[in-house]
């Protein structure tokens, strides 16, 4: 049977007899005529049933969301409906059949809904009938299709990798699966197919991809899910430029095919250190400018004791300028900003407004020369307000990077429907973890250091940089990867740098280190977050909108009520006992 989609019917179909299938979206009785909005995946078409039709009584019994089969004749409408794709025609019924009934639904299947998200998630199958959700799932499908065809055309092979694995080292907490056959032992669900894709390079596949489910047991944030999807890629005999080049072509191709948006290539590349310096973030949103400026020098001879003391201990003063923000930032709004930066551990917020005169928290204590220098360095014009933060370099950048985003939102500076993409490159290899009291890997332990930094792995971790890159879209990290270590000796050094004991290395990665000894080609790759990419392309900021059956912020599925308890027998088979805490 060839399905006739509702929206395929138009004036050219007039006089044709068609059989349609779908759901009753709406029923109206006007002067004896029954009008039904029949909905299928493609959209709505109007069905008309006249009092003389034999199915009239049956039609009267129809309720919303009943599933029906209608055979009828396509006719041109007298009153055209411009809102509907099929608004020029309607179907005069010949026969009607109810394929199934429906209970009264807990919320209406409309584009806009006031239903609570929890209710929508409990009845997700009904929510999917709503156009905004359905369209996002269709868009996601188109993205995946575009990715698959682009990568296949560029010699990538789609290879499946296991879901039951040994714990993978992405740095997050693993989801564990107990083994029945090997009691007391566990599989981990993959945080990513990282080691497998590298092993596929050892296996000579040369170009691999997979649309991979990844699992990370982390506390969830707004744009995170416990299971998410990555477009995972790996290539042999490549350098950083090669991976970035093919990836940006892939992304541009997806934007074009799915949304008909042209992305200008090559993308801008920004070193990590510069991203932090100018935007206070390793995923800068470049849809607006507002760079962070260093004005430490202006305060060299300041009379303000707290700044002088700060500078003497190596602190810096940085600033951002909110163009034309002076009138928005009333005392009350500035207080909100102060609270905002204090929550990010800044000691305080200074500001400088250029209105009729210069006003602000520190103006009284600035000399005429300092004021002039400050205004000049900041290019502070009438109507502008500058926000200044004193503190240790990293903290100041982080605070102003976050404030920059807040100001842009406050002043509505972020253009909608615009995409700004860039690469952030040259990441540090390590970052210091206060929590663990040691250096940990910035990406993962298989990331190759820059050739000139190999010797710094053990000696100068702070200044060791990696062949790693992230692709950033509108302030989101949309993907990231690196050139890998393919030399067993360097890999060992890296593990050593991360303070793994030889037993740890053997236990966790023994099989991998062993593989590196058998002719491993130079290789590298990256993974793109498919959920995020779909969010960006469908212009939603709710990750649950782009996933068919998502989990809530507490990692549960409200529809199937999962996770839940299992039977005693299941636990016994696994040799697991649940200990209830008193
Ligand atoms: N496996 C990495 C991740 O999930 C991506 C990569 O390095 O290819 O973040």
Coordinates of C-alpha atoms and ligand atoms in Angstrom, one line a residue:
X1 CA 0.0 0.0 0.0
X2 CA 1.3 3.4 -0.9
X3 CA 0.5 5.9 1.9
X4 CA -1.1 9.1 0.7
X5 CA 0.2 11.9 2.9
X6 CA -2.4 14.5 3.8
X7 CA -0.3 17.4 2.6
X8 CA 0.4 15.8 -0.7
X9 CA -3.2 16.7 -1.7
X10 CA -3.8 20.0 -3.5
X11 CA -5.8 21.5 -6.3
X12 CA -4.3 19.0 -8.8
X13 CA -5.8 16.2 -6.8
X14 CA -9.3 17.4 -7.3
X15 CA -11.8 14.7 -8.4
X16 CA -9.4 11.9 -7.3
X17 CA -10.7 9.3 -4.9
X18 CA -8.3 8.8 -2.1
X19 CA -8.1 6.7 1.0
X20 CA -6.5 8.5 4.0
X21 CA -5.5 7.3 7.5
X22 CA -5.0 9.3 10.6
X23 CA -6.3 10.8 13.8
X24 CA -9.3 13.0 14.5
X25 CA -7.7 16.3 15.4
X26 CA -11.0 18.2 15.6
X27 CA -14.7 17.7 14.8
X28 CA -17.2 20.4 14.1
X29 CA -20.9 20.2 13.3
X30 CA -22.0 23.2 11.3
X31 CA -25.6 23.2 10.0
X32 CA -25.8 19.5 9.8
X33 CA -22.4 19.1 8.0
X34 CA -19.7 17.4 10.0
X35 CA -16.2 18.7 9.4
X36 CA -13.2 16.7 10.6
X37 CA -9.6 17.8 10.7
X38 CA -7.8 14.6 9.9
X39 CA -4.2 14.6 11.1
X40 CA -1.4 12.4 9.9
X41 CA 2.4 12.9 10.3
X42 CA 2.5 15.3 7.4
X43 CA -0.4 17.6 8.5
X44 CA -4.1 18.2 8.4
X45 CA -6.7 17.8 5.8
X46 CA -10.5 18.6 6.1
X47 CA -13.0 15.8 5.7
X48 CA -16.7 16.6 5.1
X49 CA -19.6 14.3 5.9
X50 CA -23.1 15.3 4.8
X51 CA -26.4 14.2 6.5
X52 CA -27.2 11.9 3.5
X53 CA -23.9 10.0 3.8
X54 CA -24.4 6.5 5.1
X55 CA -21.5 7.0 7.6
X56 CA -23.1 10.1 9.1
X57 CA -24.0 8.4 12.3
X58 CA -20.6 6.9 12.7
X59 CA -19.0 10.3 12.0
X60 CA -21.1 11.8 14.8
X61 CA -19.7 9.3 17.2
X62 CA -16.1 10.3 16.5
X63 CA -14.0 11.9 19.3
X64 CA -10.7 13.6 19.3
X65 CA -7.7 11.2 18.7
X66 CA -9.9 8.4 17.3
X67 CA -7.9 6.6 14.5
X68 CA -9.9 6.5 11.3
X69 CA -9.7 5.4 7.7
X70 CA -11.5 7.6 5.2
X71 CA -12.2 7.1 1.5
X72 CA -13.4 10.2 -0.3
X73 CA -13.3 12.5 -3.2
X74 CA -11.0 15.5 -3.3
X75 CA -13.0 18.7 -4.1
X76 CA -12.0 22.3 -4.2
X77 CA -13.2 24.3 -1.2
X78 CA -15.5 27.2 -1.3
X79 CA -14.0 28.9 1.7
X80 CA -10.3 28.5 1.4
X81 CA -8.2 28.3 4.5
X82 CA -4.9 30.1 4.0
X83 CA -3.5 28.8 7.3
X84 CA -3.6 25.2 6.1
X85 CA -1.2 23.7 3.5
X86 CA -4.2 21.7 2.2
X87 CA -6.6 24.7 2.7
X88 CA -7.7 24.9 -1.0
X89 CA -9.3 21.4 -0.9
X90 CA -11.4 19.1 1.2
X91 CA -12.5 15.5 1.1
X92 CA -16.1 14.5 0.5
X93 CA -16.5 11.3 2.3
X94 CA -17.4 8.1 0.5
X95 CA -16.7 5.7 3.4
X96 CA -15.4 5.9 6.9
X97 CA -14.1 3.3 9.3
X98 CA -13.0 3.7 12.9
X99 CA -9.7 1.8 13.3
X100 CA -9.4 2.6 17.0
X101 CA -10.9 4.7 19.7
X102 CA -9.1 6.9 22.3
X103 CA -9.6 7.8 25.9
X104 CA -9.9 11.5 26.5
X105 CA -6.4 12.9 26.3
X106 CA -4.7 14.6 29.2
X107 CA -3.7 17.7 27.1
X108 CA -4.6 19.0 23.8
X109 CA -2.5 18.2 20.7
X110 CA -1.8 21.8 19.9
X111 CA 1.4 23.7 18.9
X112 CA 1.3 25.8 22.0
X113 CA 0.6 24.0 25.2
X114 CA 0.2 25.0 28.8
X115 CA 0.5 21.3 29.9
X116 CA 3.2 20.7 32.5
X117 CA 6.4 19.2 31.1
X118 CA 6.0 16.3 33.6
X119 CA 2.6 15.5 32.1
X120 CA 3.9 15.8 28.6
X121 CA 6.8 13.4 29.5
X122 CA 4.4 10.9 31.1
X123 CA 2.4 10.8 27.9
X124 CA 5.3 11.4 25.6
X125 CA 3.7 9.4 22.8
X126 CA 0.9 12.1 22.8
X127 CA 3.4 14.9 23.0
X128 CA 5.1 13.5 19.9
X129 CA 1.8 14.0 18.1
X130 CA 2.3 17.8 18.6
X131 CA 3.9 19.5 15.6
X132 CA 6.8 21.2 17.5
X133 CA 8.1 17.9 18.9
X134 CA 7.4 15.9 15.8
X135 CA 9.2 18.4 13.6
X136 CA 12.2 18.3 15.8
X137 CA 12.4 14.5 15.5
X138 CA 12.1 14.8 11.8
X139 CA 14.8 17.4 11.7
X140 CA 17.0 15.1 13.8
X141 CA 16.5 12.4 11.3
X142 CA 17.5 14.7 8.4
X143 CA 20.6 15.7 10.3
X144 CA 21.5 12.0 10.8
X145 CA 20.8 11.3 7.1
X146 CA 23.0 14.2 6.0
X147 CA 25.8 13.1 8.3
X148 CA 25.6 9.5 7.1
X149 CA 25.7 10.4 3.5
X150 CA 28.4 13.0 3.8
X151 CA 30.7 10.7 5.7
X152 CA 30.0 7.7 3.5
X153 CA 30.8 9.8 0.5
X154 CA 34.1 10.8 2.2
X155 CA 35.2 7.1 2.7
X156 CA 34.1 6.8 6.3
X157 CA 32.9 3.4 7.4
X158 CA 30.1 3.1 10.0
X159 CA 31.2 0.5 12.5
X160 CA 29.2 -0.5 15.6
X161 CA 31.1 -0.7 18.9
X162 CA 30.0 -2.4 22.1
X163 CA 27.6 -1.1 24.7
X164 CA 28.7 -3.5 27.4
X165 CA 32.3 -2.6 27.9
X166 CA 35.1 -2.1 30.3
X167 CA 34.9 1.3 32.0
X168 CA 36.0 4.0 29.5
X169 CA 38.1 6.9 30.6
X170 CA 36.2 10.0 29.7
X171 CA 36.5 11.2 33.3
X172 CA 32.8 11.0 34.3
X173 CA 31.1 8.5 36.5
X174 CA 30.2 5.2 34.7
X175 CA 26.9 3.5 34.6
X176 CA 27.5 -0.1 35.7
X177 CA 25.9 -3.3 34.6
X178 CA 26.3 -6.4 36.8
X179 CA 27.4 -9.6 35.1
X180 CA 25.3 -12.7 35.9
X181 CA 27.7 -15.1 34.4
X182 CA 30.7 -13.6 36.2
X183 CA 29.2 -12.7 39.5
X184 CA 30.7 -9.7 41.3
X185 CA 32.0 -8.4 38.0
X186 CA 30.6 -5.4 36.1
X187 CA 30.4 -4.0 32.6
X188 CA 30.3 -0.3 32.2
X189 CA 28.2 1.5 29.6
X190 CA 30.5 3.5 27.3
X191 CA 31.0 7.1 28.1
X192 CA 32.1 7.2 24.4
X193 CA 33.6 4.7 22.1
X194 CA 37.0 6.3 22.5
X195 CA 39.2 3.3 22.9
X196 CA 37.2 1.2 20.3
X197 CA 37.6 3.8 17.6
X198 CA 41.3 4.1 18.2
X199 CA 41.5 0.3 18.1
X200 CA 39.6 0.4 14.8
X201 CA 42.5 2.6 13.5
X202 CA 45.0 -0.1 14.8
X203 CA 42.7 -2.5 12.9
X204 CA 43.3 -0.6 9.7
X205 CA 39.9 0.9 9.1
X206 CA 41.4 4.3 8.5
X207 CA 38.2 6.2 8.5
X208 CA 35.4 5.3 11.0
X209 CA 32.2 6.9 12.2
X210 CA 29.3 5.9 14.4
X211 CA 26.2 7.6 15.6
X212 CA 27.0 6.5 19.1
X213 CA 24.9 6.4 22.3
X214 CA 27.1 7.5 25.3
X215 CA 26.3 7.2 28.9
X216 CA 27.6 9.4 31.8
X217 CA 26.3 9.2 35.3
X218 CA 26.6 12.8 36.2
X219 CA 24.4 15.4 38.0
X220 CA 22.4 16.7 35.2
X221 CA 22.4 20.3 33.9
X222 CA 19.9 22.0 31.7
X223 CA 21.6 20.8 28.5
X224 CA 22.7 17.3 29.6
X225 CA 21.0 13.9 29.6
X226 CA 22.4 10.7 31.2
X227 CA 22.4 9.1 27.8
X228 CA 23.2 11.2 24.8
X229 CA 24.3 10.8 21.2
X230 CA 27.6 11.6 19.6
X231 CA 28.6 11.5 16.0
X232 CA 31.9 9.8 16.7
X233 CA 34.7 9.9 14.1
X234 CA 38.3 8.8 13.8
X235 CA 40.8 9.0 11.0
X236 CA 44.3 7.6 10.4
X237 CA 47.3 9.5 8.9
X238 CA 45.9 13.0 9.7
X239 CA 47.0 16.1 11.5
X240 CA 44.8 18.6 13.4
X241 CA 44.0 20.6 10.3
X242 CA 42.8 17.5 8.4
X243 CA 40.2 16.6 11.1
X244 CA 39.0 20.2 11.5
X245 CA 38.8 20.6 7.7
X246 CA 36.6 17.5 7.1
X247 CA 34.5 18.2 10.2
X248 CA 33.7 21.8 9.3
X249 CA 32.8 20.7 5.8
X250 CA 30.5 18.1 7.3
X251 CA 28.8 20.7 9.6
X252 CA 28.4 23.2 6.8
X253 CA 26.9 20.4 4.6
X254 CA 24.4 19.6 7.4
X255 CA 23.4 23.3 7.8
X256 CA 22.9 23.6 4.1
X257 CA 20.9 20.4 3.6
X258 CA 18.8 20.7 6.7
X259 CA 18.2 24.4 7.0
X260 CA 19.5 25.9 3.8
X261 CA 21.9 28.0 5.8
X262 CA 25.3 28.9 4.3
X263 CA 28.3 28.6 6.6
X264 CA 31.4 30.4 5.5
X265 CA 34.5 28.2 5.5
X266 CA 37.1 27.9 6.7
X267 CA 36.0 28.6 10.2
X268 CA 37.8 31.0 12.5
X269 CA 40.4 29.3 14.7
X270 CA 41.1 30.7 18.1
X271 CA 43.7 29.4 20.5
X272 CA 42.4 28.4 23.9
X273 CA 44.5 31.0 25.7
X274 CA 43.0 33.8 23.5
X275 CA 39.5 32.5 24.0
X276 CA 40.0 32.8 27.8
X277 CA 41.8 36.2 27.5
X278 CA 39.2 37.9 25.4
X279 CA 36.0 36.0 26.1
X280 CA 36.6 34.3 29.5
X281 CA 35.4 31.0 28.1
X282 CA 36.7 28.1 26.1
X283 CA 33.4 28.2 24.2
X284 CA 33.0 31.9 23.3
X285 CA 29.7 33.1 21.9
X286 CA 30.8 35.3 19.0
X287 CA 27.4 36.5 18.0
X288 CA 28.3 39.7 19.8
X289 CA 31.6 41.4 20.5
X290 CA 32.1 42.8 24.1
X291 CA 35.7 41.6 24.5
X292 CA 37.3 41.5 28.0
X293 CA 39.9 44.2 28.3
X294 CA 42.9 44.3 30.6
X295 CA 43.1 47.6 32.4
X296 CA 45.6 46.6 35.1
X297 CA 48.1 49.2 33.9
X298 CA 45.7 52.1 34.5
X299 CA 45.8 51.3 38.2
X300 CA 49.6 51.1 38.5
X301 CA 49.6 54.2 40.7
X302 CA 46.2 54.0 42.2
X303 CA 45.3 55.5 45.6
X304 CA 42.8 52.7 46.1
X305 CA 44.4 50.5 48.7
X306 CA 42.5 47.3 47.9
X307 CA 43.4 47.5 44.2
X308 CA 47.1 48.4 45.1
X309 CA 47.3 45.4 47.4
X310 CA 45.7 43.2 44.8
X311 CA 48.1 44.3 42.1
X312 CA 51.1 43.8 44.4
X313 CA 50.1 40.2 44.9
X314 CA 49.9 39.6 41.2
X315 CA 46.2 40.2 40.7
X316 CA 44.8 41.9 37.6
X317 CA 41.9 44.3 36.7
X318 CA 39.9 43.4 33.7
X319 CA 36.7 45.0 32.3
X320 CA 33.9 44.7 29.8
X321 CA 31.9 47.5 28.4
X322 CA 28.2 47.3 28.0
X323 CA 27.6 49.6 25.0
X324 CA 24.6 51.9 25.6
X325 CA 24.0 50.1 28.8
X326 CA 24.1 53.1 31.2
X327 CA 20.4 53.6 31.3
X328 CA 19.6 49.9 31.7
X329 CA 22.0 49.5 34.5
X330 CA 20.2 51.3 37.3
X331 CA 21.4 50.9 40.9
X332 CA 19.1 47.9 41.2
X333 CA 20.4 46.1 38.1
X334 CA 24.0 46.8 39.1
X335 CA 23.3 45.2 42.5
X336 CA 22.0 42.1 40.6
X337 CA 25.3 42.0 38.7
X338 CA 27.3 42.4 41.9
X339 CA 25.5 39.4 43.4
X340 CA 26.0 37.5 40.2
X341 CA 29.8 38.0 40.2
X342 CA 30.0 37.3 44.0
X343 CA 28.3 34.0 43.4
X344 CA 31.2 33.2 41.0
X345 CA 33.6 34.0 43.9
X346 CA 34.6 37.5 42.8
X347 CA 35.4 39.8 45.7
X348 CA 33.2 42.5 44.2
X349 CA 32.2 44.5 41.1
X350 CA 33.3 48.0 40.2
X351 CA 31.5 50.0 37.6
X352 CA 31.9 53.2 35.6
X353 CA 29.1 54.9 33.8
X354 CA 29.6 57.6 31.2
X355 CA 26.5 59.7 31.2
X356 CA 26.4 63.5 31.7
X357 CA 29.5 62.9 33.8
X358 CA 31.5 59.9 34.9
X359 CA 29.8 58.1 37.8
X360 CA 30.5 54.8 39.5
X361 CA 31.7 53.0 42.5
X362 CA 35.4 54.0 42.2
X363 CA 35.2 57.4 40.4
X364 CA 35.8 59.5 43.5
X365 CA 39.1 57.8 44.1
X366 CA 40.4 58.2 40.6
X367 CA 42.7 61.0 39.5
X368 CA 41.8 63.0 36.4
X369 CA 44.6 61.2 34.6
X370 CA 43.4 57.8 35.6
X371 CA 39.8 58.6 34.6
X372 CA 41.0 59.7 31.2
X373 CA 43.2 56.7 30.7
X374 CA 40.5 54.3 31.8
X375 CA 37.9 55.9 29.4
X376 CA 40.5 55.8 26.6
X377 CA 41.5 52.2 27.2
X378 CA 37.9 51.1 27.4
X379 CA 36.8 53.3 24.5
X380 CA 34.0 54.3 26.9
X381 CA 31.5 56.5 25.1
X382 CA 28.5 58.5 26.4
X383 CA 25.8 56.1 27.3
X384 CA 28.2 53.2 28.0
X385 CA 28.8 51.4 31.3
X386 CA 32.0 49.5 32.1
X387 CA 32.2 46.6 34.7
X388 CA 35.5 46.0 36.3
X389 CA 36.7 43.0 38.4
X390 CA 39.9 42.7 40.4
X391 CA 41.3 39.3 41.2
X392 CA 43.5 36.5 40.2
X393 CA 43.7 36.1 36.3
X394 CA 41.7 32.9 35.9
X395 CA 39.0 34.0 38.2
X396 CA 38.6 37.4 36.7
X397 CA 38.4 35.9 33.2
X398 CA 35.8 33.4 34.3
X399 CA 33.7 36.0 36.1
X400 CA 33.8 38.5 33.3
X401 CA 33.1 35.8 30.7
X402 CA 29.9 34.9 32.6
X403 CA 29.0 38.5 33.1
X404 CA 29.5 39.2 29.4
X405 CA 26.8 36.6 28.6
X406 CA 24.5 38.1 31.3
X407 CA 24.9 41.6 29.9
X408 CA 24.3 40.5 26.4
X409 CA 21.1 38.8 27.5
X410 CA 20.0 41.9 29.6
X411 CA 20.6 44.3 26.7
X412 CA 19.2 41.9 24.1
X413 CA 22.4 42.0 22.1
X414 CA 22.2 38.4 20.9
X415 CA 20.8 38.2 17.4
X416 CA 18.4 35.3 17.0
X417 CA 18.5 33.1 13.8
X418 CA 22.2 33.7 13.5
X419 CA 25.0 31.1 13.8
X420 CA 28.6 31.9 14.7
X421 CA 30.9 28.9 14.5
X422 CA 34.6 28.7 15.4
X423 CA 37.3 26.3 16.4
X424 CA 39.0 26.6 19.8
X425 CA 42.5 25.0 19.5
X426 CA 45.7 24.4 21.5
X427 CA 44.1 23.4 24.7
X428 CA 46.3 22.8 27.7
X429 CA 47.0 19.1 28.3
X430 CA 46.3 19.3 32.0
X431 CA 44.2 21.2 34.4
X432 CA 44.8 21.4 38.1
X433 CA 42.0 19.7 40.1
X434 CA 41.7 21.4 43.5
X435 CA 39.4 18.5 44.5
X436 CA 41.9 15.8 43.7
X437 CA 45.0 17.9 44.5
X438 CA 46.7 16.9 41.2
X439 CA 46.8 17.6 37.5
X440 CA 44.1 15.8 35.5
X441 CA 43.7 15.5 31.8
X442 CA 41.8 18.4 30.1
X443 CA 40.4 16.2 27.4
X444 CA 41.3 12.5 28.0
X445 CA 44.6 10.7 28.5
X446 CA 44.9 9.7 24.8
X447 CA 45.2 13.2 23.6
X448 CA 48.6 13.9 22.0
X449 CA 50.6 16.8 23.4
X450 CA 52.1 19.2 20.9
X451 CA 55.3 17.8 19.5
X452 CA 57.3 20.5 21.2
X453 CA 55.7 19.9 24.5
X454 CA 56.2 16.1 24.8
X455 CA 59.1 16.8 27.3
X456 CA 56.8 18.9 29.4
X457 CA 54.5 16.0 30.2
X458 CA 56.4 15.1 33.3
X459 CA 58.3 18.3 34.0
X460 CA 56.2 21.3 33.2
X461 CA 52.5 20.3 33.2
X462 CA 51.3 23.8 33.5
X463 CA 52.7 24.8 30.1
X464 CA 52.0 21.6 28.2
X465 CA 49.6 22.0 25.3
X466 CA 47.7 19.5 23.3
X467 CA 46.7 18.8 19.7
X468 CA 43.1 19.2 20.8
X469 CA 40.2 21.2 19.3
X470 CA 36.6 22.0 20.0
X471 CA 34.0 23.2 17.6
X472 CA 31.9 25.9 19.1
X473 CA 28.5 27.1 17.9
X474 CA 26.8 30.1 19.5
X475 CA 28.6 29.6 22.8
X476 CA 28.0 25.8 22.9
X477 CA 30.7 23.2 22.7
X478 CA 29.2 21.3 19.7
X479 CA 32.0 18.9 19.4
X480 CA 35.6 18.2 20.3
X481 CA 38.5 15.9 19.7
X482 CA 42.2 15.5 19.2
X483 CA 45.1 13.9 17.5
X484 CA 45.9 10.9 19.6
X485 CA 49.1 9.5 21.1
X486 CA 50.1 6.6 18.9
X487 CA 53.4 5.9 20.5
X488 CA 53.4 3.5 23.3
X489 CA 56.2 5.2 25.2
X490 CA 54.5 8.6 25.1
X491 CA 51.2 7.0 26.2
X492 CA 53.0 5.5 29.2
X493 CA 54.5 8.9 30.0
X494 CA 51.0 10.4 29.9
X495 CA 49.6 7.9 32.3
X496 CA 52.6 8.5 34.5
X497 CA 51.9 12.3 34.3
X498 CA 48.3 11.6 35.5
X499 CA 49.8 9.7 38.4
X500 CA 48.4 6.3 37.4
X501 CA 50.3 3.4 39.0
X502 CA 51.7 0.7 36.8
X503 CA 49.0 -1.6 38.3
X504 CA 46.3 0.9 37.4
X505 CA 47.6 1.2 33.8
X506 CA 47.7 -2.5 33.4
X507 CA 44.3 -3.0 35.0
X508 CA 42.5 -0.3 33.1
X509 CA 44.3 0.1 29.8
X510 CA 46.6 -2.9 29.6
X511 CA 44.9 -4.2 26.4
X512 CA 45.1 -0.8 24.8
X513 CA 48.8 -0.2 25.6
X514 CA 49.4 -3.7 24.2
X515 CA 47.6 -2.8 21.0
X516 CA 49.8 0.3 20.5
X517 CA 52.8 -2.0 20.1
X518 CA 51.4 -3.6 16.9
X519 CA 51.8 -1.0 14.2
X520 CA 49.5 1.7 15.3
X521 CA 49.1 4.4 12.6
X522 CA 49.1 8.1 13.6
X523 CA 45.4 9.0 14.1
X524 CA 42.9 11.5 15.4
X525 CA 39.3 12.3 15.5
X526 CA 36.5 14.0 17.2
X527 CA 32.9 13.6 18.4
X528 CA 30.0 16.0 17.7
X529 CA 27.2 16.2 20.2
X530 CA 24.1 15.3 18.1
X531 CA 21.6 16.4 20.7
X532 CA 23.2 19.8 20.9
X533 CA 23.6 20.2 17.2
X534 CA 19.9 19.4 16.8
X535 CA 19.0 21.8 19.5
X536 CA 20.9 24.6 17.8
X537 CA 19.5 23.8 14.4
X538 CA 15.9 23.6 15.7
X539 CA 16.4 26.8 17.8
X540 CA 15.3 25.3 21.1
X541 CA 17.2 25.5 24.4
X542 CA 15.5 22.4 25.9
X543 CA 17.5 19.3 25.1
X544 CA 14.4 17.1 25.9
X545 CA 12.7 18.6 22.9
X546 CA 15.1 16.9 20.5
X547 CA 15.1 13.5 22.1
X548 CA 12.1 11.1 21.5
X549 CA 12.1 9.7 25.0
X550 CA 14.1 11.9 27.2
X551 CA 14.9 11.7 30.9
X552 CA 14.1 14.3 33.5
X553 CA 16.6 16.3 35.5
X554 CA 16.6 13.5 38.1
X555 CA 17.5 11.0 35.3
X556 CA 14.2 9.2 35.3
X557 CA 11.8 8.3 32.6
X558 CA 8.3 9.4 33.8
X559 CA 6.5 7.4 31.1
X560 CA 7.9 3.9 31.9
X561 CA 8.7 4.8 35.5
X562 CA 12.3 4.0 35.3
X563 CA 14.6 3.4 37.0
X564 CA 12.7 1.1 39.3
X565 CA 13.2 -1.8 41.6
X566 CA 13.7 -5.4 40.3
X567 CA 12.6 -8.7 41.6
X568 CA 14.4 -10.6 44.3
X569 CA 15.0 -13.4 41.8
X570 CA 16.8 -11.0 39.4
X571 CA 19.0 -9.8 42.2
X572 CA 19.8 -13.3 43.4
X573 CA 20.8 -14.3 39.9
X574 CA 23.3 -11.4 39.9
X575 CA 24.5 -12.1 43.4
X576 CA 23.4 -8.7 44.5
X577 CA 22.0 -7.7 47.8
X578 CA 20.4 -4.3 48.4
X579 CA 21.5 -2.9 51.8
X580 CA 19.0 -0.5 53.2
X581 CA 20.6 2.3 55.2
X582 CA 19.1 2.8 58.6
Ligands
LIG1 N1 35.7 10.7 23.0 C1 35.8 12.1 23.1 C2 34.6 12.6 23.9 O1 33.6 11.9 24.0 C3 35.8 12.8 21.8 C4 37.0 12.5 21.0 O2 38.1 12.8 21.5 O3 36.9 12.1 19.9 O4 34.6 13.7 24.4

